[in-house]
mmCIF file of C-alpha atoms in Angstrom:
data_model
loop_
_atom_site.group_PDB
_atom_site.id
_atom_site.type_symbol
_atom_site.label_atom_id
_atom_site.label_comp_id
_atom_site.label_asym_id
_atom_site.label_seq_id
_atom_site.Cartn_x
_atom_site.Cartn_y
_atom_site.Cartn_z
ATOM 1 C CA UNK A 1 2.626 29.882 -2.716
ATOM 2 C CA UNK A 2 4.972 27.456 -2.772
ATOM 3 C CA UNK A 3 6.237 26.568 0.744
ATOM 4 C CA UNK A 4 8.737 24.042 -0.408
ATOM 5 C CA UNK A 5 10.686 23.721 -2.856
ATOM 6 C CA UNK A 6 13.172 21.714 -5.193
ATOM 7 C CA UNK A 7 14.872 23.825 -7.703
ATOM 8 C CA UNK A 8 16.330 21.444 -9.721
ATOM 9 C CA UNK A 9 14.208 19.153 -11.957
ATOM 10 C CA UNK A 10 17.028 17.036 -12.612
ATOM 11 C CA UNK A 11 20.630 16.036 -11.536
ATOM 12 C CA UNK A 12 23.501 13.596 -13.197
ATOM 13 C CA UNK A 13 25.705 11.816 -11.203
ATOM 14 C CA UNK A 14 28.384 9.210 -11.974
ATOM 15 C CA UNK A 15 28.049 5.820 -10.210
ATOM 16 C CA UNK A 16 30.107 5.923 -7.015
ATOM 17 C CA UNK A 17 30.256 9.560 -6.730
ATOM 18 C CA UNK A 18 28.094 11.663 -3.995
ATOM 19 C CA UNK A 19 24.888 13.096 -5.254
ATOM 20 C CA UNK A 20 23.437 16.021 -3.639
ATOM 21 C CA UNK A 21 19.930 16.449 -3.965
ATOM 22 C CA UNK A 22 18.743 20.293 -2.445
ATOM 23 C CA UNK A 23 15.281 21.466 -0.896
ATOM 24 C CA UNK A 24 14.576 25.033 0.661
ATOM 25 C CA UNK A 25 11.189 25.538 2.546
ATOM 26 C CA UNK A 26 9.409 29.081 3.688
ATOM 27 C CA UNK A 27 7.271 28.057 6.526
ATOM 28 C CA UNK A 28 8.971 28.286 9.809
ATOM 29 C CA UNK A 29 6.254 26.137 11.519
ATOM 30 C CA UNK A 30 7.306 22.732 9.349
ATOM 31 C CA UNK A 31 9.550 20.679 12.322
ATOM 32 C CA UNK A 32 9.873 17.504 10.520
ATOM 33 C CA UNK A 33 11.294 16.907 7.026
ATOM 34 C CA UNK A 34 11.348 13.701 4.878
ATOM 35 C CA UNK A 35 12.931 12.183 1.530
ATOM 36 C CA UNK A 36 11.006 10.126 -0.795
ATOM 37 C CA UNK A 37 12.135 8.078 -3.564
ATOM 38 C CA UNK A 38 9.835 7.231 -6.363
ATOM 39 C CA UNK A 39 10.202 4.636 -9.401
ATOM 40 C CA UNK A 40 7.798 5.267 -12.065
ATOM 41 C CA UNK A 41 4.523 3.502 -12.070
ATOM 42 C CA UNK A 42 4.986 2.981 -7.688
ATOM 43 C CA UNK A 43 4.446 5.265 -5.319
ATOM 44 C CA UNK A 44 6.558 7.229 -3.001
ATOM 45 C CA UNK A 45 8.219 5.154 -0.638
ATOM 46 C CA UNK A 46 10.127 6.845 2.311
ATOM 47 C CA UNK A 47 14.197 7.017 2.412
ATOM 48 C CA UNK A 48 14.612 9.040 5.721
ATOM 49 C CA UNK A 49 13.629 11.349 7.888
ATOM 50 C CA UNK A 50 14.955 14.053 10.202
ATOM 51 C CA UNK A 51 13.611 16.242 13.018
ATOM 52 C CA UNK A 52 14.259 20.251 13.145
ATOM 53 C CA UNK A 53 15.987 19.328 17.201
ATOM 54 C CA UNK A 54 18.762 17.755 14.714
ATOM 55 C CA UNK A 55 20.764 19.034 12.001
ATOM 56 C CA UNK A 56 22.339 15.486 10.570
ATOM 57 C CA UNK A 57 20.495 11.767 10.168
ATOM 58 C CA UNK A 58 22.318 9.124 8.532
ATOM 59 C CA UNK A 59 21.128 5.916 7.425
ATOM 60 C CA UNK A 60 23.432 3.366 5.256
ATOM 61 C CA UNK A 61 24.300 5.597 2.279
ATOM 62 C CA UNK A 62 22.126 8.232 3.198
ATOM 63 C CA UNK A 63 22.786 11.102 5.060
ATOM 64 C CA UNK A 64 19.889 14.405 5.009
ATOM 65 C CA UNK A 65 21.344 17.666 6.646
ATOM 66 C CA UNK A 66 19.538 20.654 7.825
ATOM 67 C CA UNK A 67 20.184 24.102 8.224
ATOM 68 C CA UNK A 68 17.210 25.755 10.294
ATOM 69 C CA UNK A 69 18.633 29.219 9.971
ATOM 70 C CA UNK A 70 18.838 29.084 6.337
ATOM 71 C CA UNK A 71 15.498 26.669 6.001
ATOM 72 C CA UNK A 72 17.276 23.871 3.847
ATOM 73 C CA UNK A 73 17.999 20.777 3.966
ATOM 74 C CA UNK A 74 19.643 18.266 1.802
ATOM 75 C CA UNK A 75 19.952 14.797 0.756
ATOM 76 C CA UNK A 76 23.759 13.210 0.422
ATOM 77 C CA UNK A 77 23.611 9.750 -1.632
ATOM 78 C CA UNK A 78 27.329 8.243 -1.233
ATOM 79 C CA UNK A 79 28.287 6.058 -3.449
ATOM 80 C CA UNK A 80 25.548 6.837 -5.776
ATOM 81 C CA UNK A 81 24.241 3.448 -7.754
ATOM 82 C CA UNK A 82 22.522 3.264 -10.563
ATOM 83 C CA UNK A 83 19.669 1.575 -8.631
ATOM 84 C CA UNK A 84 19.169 4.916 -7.059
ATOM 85 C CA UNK A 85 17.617 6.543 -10.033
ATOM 86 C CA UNK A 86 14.691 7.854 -9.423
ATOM 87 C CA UNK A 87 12.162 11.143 -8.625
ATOM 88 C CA UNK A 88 13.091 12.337 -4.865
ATOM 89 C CA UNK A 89 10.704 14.280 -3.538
ATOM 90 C CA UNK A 90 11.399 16.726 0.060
ATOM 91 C CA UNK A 91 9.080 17.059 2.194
ATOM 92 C CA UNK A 92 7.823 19.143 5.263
ATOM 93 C CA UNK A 93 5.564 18.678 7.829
ATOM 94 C CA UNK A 94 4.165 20.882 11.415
ATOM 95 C CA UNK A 95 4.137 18.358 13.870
ATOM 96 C CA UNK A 96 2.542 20.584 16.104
ATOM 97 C CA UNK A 97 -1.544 21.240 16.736
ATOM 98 C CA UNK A 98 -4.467 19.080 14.168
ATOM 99 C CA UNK A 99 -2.196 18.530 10.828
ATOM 100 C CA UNK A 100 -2.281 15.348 11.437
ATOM 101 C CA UNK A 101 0.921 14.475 10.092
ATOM 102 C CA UNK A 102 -0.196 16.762 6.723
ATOM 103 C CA UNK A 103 3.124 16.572 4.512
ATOM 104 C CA UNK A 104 3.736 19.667 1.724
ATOM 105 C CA UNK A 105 5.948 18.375 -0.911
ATOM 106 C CA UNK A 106 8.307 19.557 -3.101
ATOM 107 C CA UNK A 107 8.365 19.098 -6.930
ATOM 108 C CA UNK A 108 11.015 16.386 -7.156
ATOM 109 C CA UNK A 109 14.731 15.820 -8.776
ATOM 110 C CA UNK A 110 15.000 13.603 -10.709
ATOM 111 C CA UNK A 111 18.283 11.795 -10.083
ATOM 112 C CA UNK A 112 19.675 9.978 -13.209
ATOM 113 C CA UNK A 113 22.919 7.601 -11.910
ATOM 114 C CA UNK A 114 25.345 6.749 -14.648
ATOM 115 C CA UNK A 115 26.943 3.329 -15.009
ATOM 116 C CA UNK B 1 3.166 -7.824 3.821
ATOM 117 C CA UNK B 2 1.391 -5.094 5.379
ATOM 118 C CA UNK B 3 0.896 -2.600 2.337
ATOM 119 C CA UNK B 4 -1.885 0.265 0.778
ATOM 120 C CA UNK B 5 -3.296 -1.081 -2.323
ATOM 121 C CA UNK B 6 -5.339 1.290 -4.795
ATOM 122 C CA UNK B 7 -7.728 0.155 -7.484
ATOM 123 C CA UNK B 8 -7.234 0.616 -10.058
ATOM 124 C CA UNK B 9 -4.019 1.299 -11.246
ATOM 125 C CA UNK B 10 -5.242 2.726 -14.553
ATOM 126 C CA UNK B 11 -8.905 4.155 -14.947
ATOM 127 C CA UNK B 12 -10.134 6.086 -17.507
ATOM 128 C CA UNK B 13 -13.301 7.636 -17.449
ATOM 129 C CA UNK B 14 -15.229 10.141 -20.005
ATOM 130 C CA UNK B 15 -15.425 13.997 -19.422
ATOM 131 C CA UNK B 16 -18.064 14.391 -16.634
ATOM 132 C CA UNK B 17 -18.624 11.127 -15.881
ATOM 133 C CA UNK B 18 -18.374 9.654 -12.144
ATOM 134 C CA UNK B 19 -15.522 7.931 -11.424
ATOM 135 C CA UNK B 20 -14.677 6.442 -7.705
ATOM 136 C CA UNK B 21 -10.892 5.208 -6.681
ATOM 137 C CA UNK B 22 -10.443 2.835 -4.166
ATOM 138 C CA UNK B 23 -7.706 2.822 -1.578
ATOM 139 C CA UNK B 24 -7.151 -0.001 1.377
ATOM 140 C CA UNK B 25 -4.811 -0.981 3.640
ATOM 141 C CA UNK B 26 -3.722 -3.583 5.999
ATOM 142 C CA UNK B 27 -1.281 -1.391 8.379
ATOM 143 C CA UNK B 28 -4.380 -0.803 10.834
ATOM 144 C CA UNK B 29 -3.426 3.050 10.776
ATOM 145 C CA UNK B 30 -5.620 5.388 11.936
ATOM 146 C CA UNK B 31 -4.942 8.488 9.482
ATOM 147 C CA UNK B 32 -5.773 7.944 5.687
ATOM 148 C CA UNK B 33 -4.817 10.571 2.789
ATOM 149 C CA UNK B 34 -5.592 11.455 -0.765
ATOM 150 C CA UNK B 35 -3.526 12.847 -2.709
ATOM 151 C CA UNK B 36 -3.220 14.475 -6.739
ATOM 152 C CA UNK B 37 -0.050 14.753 -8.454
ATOM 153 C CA UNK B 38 -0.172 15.913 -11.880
ATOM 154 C CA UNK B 39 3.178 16.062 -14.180
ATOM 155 C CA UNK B 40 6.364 16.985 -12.990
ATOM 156 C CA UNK B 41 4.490 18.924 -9.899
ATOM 157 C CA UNK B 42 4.319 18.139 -6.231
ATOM 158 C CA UNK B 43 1.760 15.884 -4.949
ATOM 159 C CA UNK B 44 -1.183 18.053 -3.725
ATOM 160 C CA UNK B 45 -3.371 16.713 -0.461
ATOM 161 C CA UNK B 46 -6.837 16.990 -1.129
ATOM 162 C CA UNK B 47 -8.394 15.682 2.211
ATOM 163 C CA UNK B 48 -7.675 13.197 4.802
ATOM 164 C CA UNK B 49 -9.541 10.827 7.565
ATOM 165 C CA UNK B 50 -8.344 10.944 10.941
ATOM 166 C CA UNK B 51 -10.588 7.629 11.938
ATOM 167 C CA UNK B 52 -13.802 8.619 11.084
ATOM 168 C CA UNK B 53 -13.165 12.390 11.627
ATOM 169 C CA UNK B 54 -12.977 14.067 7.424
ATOM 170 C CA UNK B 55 -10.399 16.791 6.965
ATOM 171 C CA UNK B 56 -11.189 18.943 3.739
ATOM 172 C CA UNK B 57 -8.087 21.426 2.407
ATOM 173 C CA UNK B 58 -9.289 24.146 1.657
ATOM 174 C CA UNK B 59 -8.731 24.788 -1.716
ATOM 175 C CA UNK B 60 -10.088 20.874 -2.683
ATOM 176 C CA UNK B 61 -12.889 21.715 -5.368
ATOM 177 C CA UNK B 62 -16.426 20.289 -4.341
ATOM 178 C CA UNK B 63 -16.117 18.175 -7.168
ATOM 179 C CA UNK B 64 -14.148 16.121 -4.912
ATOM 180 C CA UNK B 65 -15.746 14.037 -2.471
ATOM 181 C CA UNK B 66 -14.139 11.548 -0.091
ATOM 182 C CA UNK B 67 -15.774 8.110 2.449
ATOM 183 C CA UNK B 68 -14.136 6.104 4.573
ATOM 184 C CA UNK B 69 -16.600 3.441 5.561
ATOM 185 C CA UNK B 70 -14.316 1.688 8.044
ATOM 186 C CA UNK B 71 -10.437 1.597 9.133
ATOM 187 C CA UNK B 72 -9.103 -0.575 5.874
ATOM 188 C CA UNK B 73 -10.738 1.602 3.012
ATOM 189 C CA UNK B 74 -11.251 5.181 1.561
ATOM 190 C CA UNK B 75 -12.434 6.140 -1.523
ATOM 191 C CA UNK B 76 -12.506 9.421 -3.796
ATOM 192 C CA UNK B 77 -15.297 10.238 -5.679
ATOM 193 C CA UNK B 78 -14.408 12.503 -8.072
ATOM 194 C CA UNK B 79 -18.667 13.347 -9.252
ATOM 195 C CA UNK B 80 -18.125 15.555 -12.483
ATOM 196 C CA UNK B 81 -14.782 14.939 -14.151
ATOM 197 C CA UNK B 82 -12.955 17.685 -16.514
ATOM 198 C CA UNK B 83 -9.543 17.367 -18.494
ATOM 199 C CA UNK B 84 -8.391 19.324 -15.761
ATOM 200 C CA UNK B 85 -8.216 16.267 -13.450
ATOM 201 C CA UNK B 86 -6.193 13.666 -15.106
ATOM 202 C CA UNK B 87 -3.478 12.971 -12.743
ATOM 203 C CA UNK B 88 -2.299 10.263 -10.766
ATOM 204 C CA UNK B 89 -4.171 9.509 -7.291
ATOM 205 C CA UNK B 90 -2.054 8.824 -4.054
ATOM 206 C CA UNK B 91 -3.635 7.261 -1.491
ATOM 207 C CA UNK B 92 -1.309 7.349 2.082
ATOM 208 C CA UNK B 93 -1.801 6.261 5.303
ATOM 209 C CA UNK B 94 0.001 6.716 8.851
ATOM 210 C CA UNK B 95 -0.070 6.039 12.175
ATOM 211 C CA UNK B 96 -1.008 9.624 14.078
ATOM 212 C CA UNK B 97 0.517 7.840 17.300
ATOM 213 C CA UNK B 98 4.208 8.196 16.355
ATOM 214 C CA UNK B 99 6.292 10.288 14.814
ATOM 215 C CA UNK B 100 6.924 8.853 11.203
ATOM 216 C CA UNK B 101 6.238 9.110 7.673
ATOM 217 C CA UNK B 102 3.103 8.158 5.905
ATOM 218 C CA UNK B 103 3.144 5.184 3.566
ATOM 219 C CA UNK B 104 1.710 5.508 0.251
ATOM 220 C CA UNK B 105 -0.317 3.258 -2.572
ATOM 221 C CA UNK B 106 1.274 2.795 -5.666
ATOM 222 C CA UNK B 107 -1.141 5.205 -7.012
ATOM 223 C CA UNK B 108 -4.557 5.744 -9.779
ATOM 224 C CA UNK B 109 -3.721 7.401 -13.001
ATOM 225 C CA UNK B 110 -6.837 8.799 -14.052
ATOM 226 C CA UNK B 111 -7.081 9.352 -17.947
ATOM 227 C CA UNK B 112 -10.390 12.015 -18.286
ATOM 228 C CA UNK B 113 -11.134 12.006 -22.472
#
């Protein structure tokens, strides 16, 4: 039972356009959502975060969206660079009770930027 | 810097054959994690320390074992290893007192021949 999820494996984008990277989750308990980006051979390192009381964060080039109703969010790169290649990985967590801070993950995009 | 380092970065080990990762950090945070990604899937939690306190997921195998002998390092022992557990390692840690996201190792891919 997958409680979050990335449906596409993979996404193209042309440098200086907007990439839009997607992520639905199931469980209604998950308050706080992340992005990670990860190179191959590192490991995830966080892009940004955003809290289920908001439904926009923006940080430089990056702005994540969320739609509680419809449980998505999504990730808006803009311009995309071809630095920003990568795996992105959504992720969920229930802030609430012992999870200490548990994250469930998604299976990653992998965003390819062309020059 | 103030960074989680894992050790190795590449192990391989023979079918059945003990094999312990290493995970430490200088960020002083009180929760550490372990997680196992295998190709082109999410990265699964297997357990996590809160301090000293262990926190098993339930569907972690027994094979799996996990110490955390202080606040800097944790290790997985994984005691009998199978093909099945090749994967890369992810070792994370966080601070449970704010809200924030946990900061991971650069990761142990474990070859299992």
């Amino acid at each position: 039972d997958q409680q979050v999820k990335q449906n596409s494996p993979s996404l193209s984008v042309q440098e200086g356009r907007i990439s839009i990277l997607n992520c639905d989750y199931t469980n209604s308990m998950f308050d706080y959502f992340l992005w990670y980006k990860k190179y191959p051979a590192e490991g995830p390192t966080f892009l940004i975060s955003i809290s289920s009381i908001k439904d926009k964060n923006e940080d430089g080039r990056f702005t994540v969206f969320l739609n509680k109703s419809a449980k998505h969010l999504s990730l808006h790169i803009v311009p995309s660079q071809p630095g920003d290649s990568a795996v992105y990985f959504c992720a969920a967590s229930a802030t609430g009770g012992t999870s200490y801070g548990k994250l469930t993950f998604g299976q990653g995009t992998i965003l390819t930027v062309h020059p | 810097d103030a960074m989680v380092i894992q050790n190795p970065r590449y192990q391989v080990t023979q079918f059945g054959k003990p094999v312990t990762l290493s995970c430490s950090q200088t960020l002083n945070h009180n929760v550490m994690y372990w997680y196992q990604q295998k190709s082109s899937q999410a990265p699964k939690l297997l357990f996590h320390y809160y301090d000293k306190d262990f926190n098993n997921e339930a569907d972690t195998p027994d094979n799996f074992q996990s110490r955390r002998p202080n606040t800097s390092f944790c290790f997985l022992d994984i005691r009998s290893p199978g093909l099945g557990d090749a994967a890369m390692y992810l070792c994370a840690t966080r601070d449970l007192g704010l809200m924030g996201e946990q900061f991971f190792g650069p990761g142990t891919r474990l070859t299992v021949l």
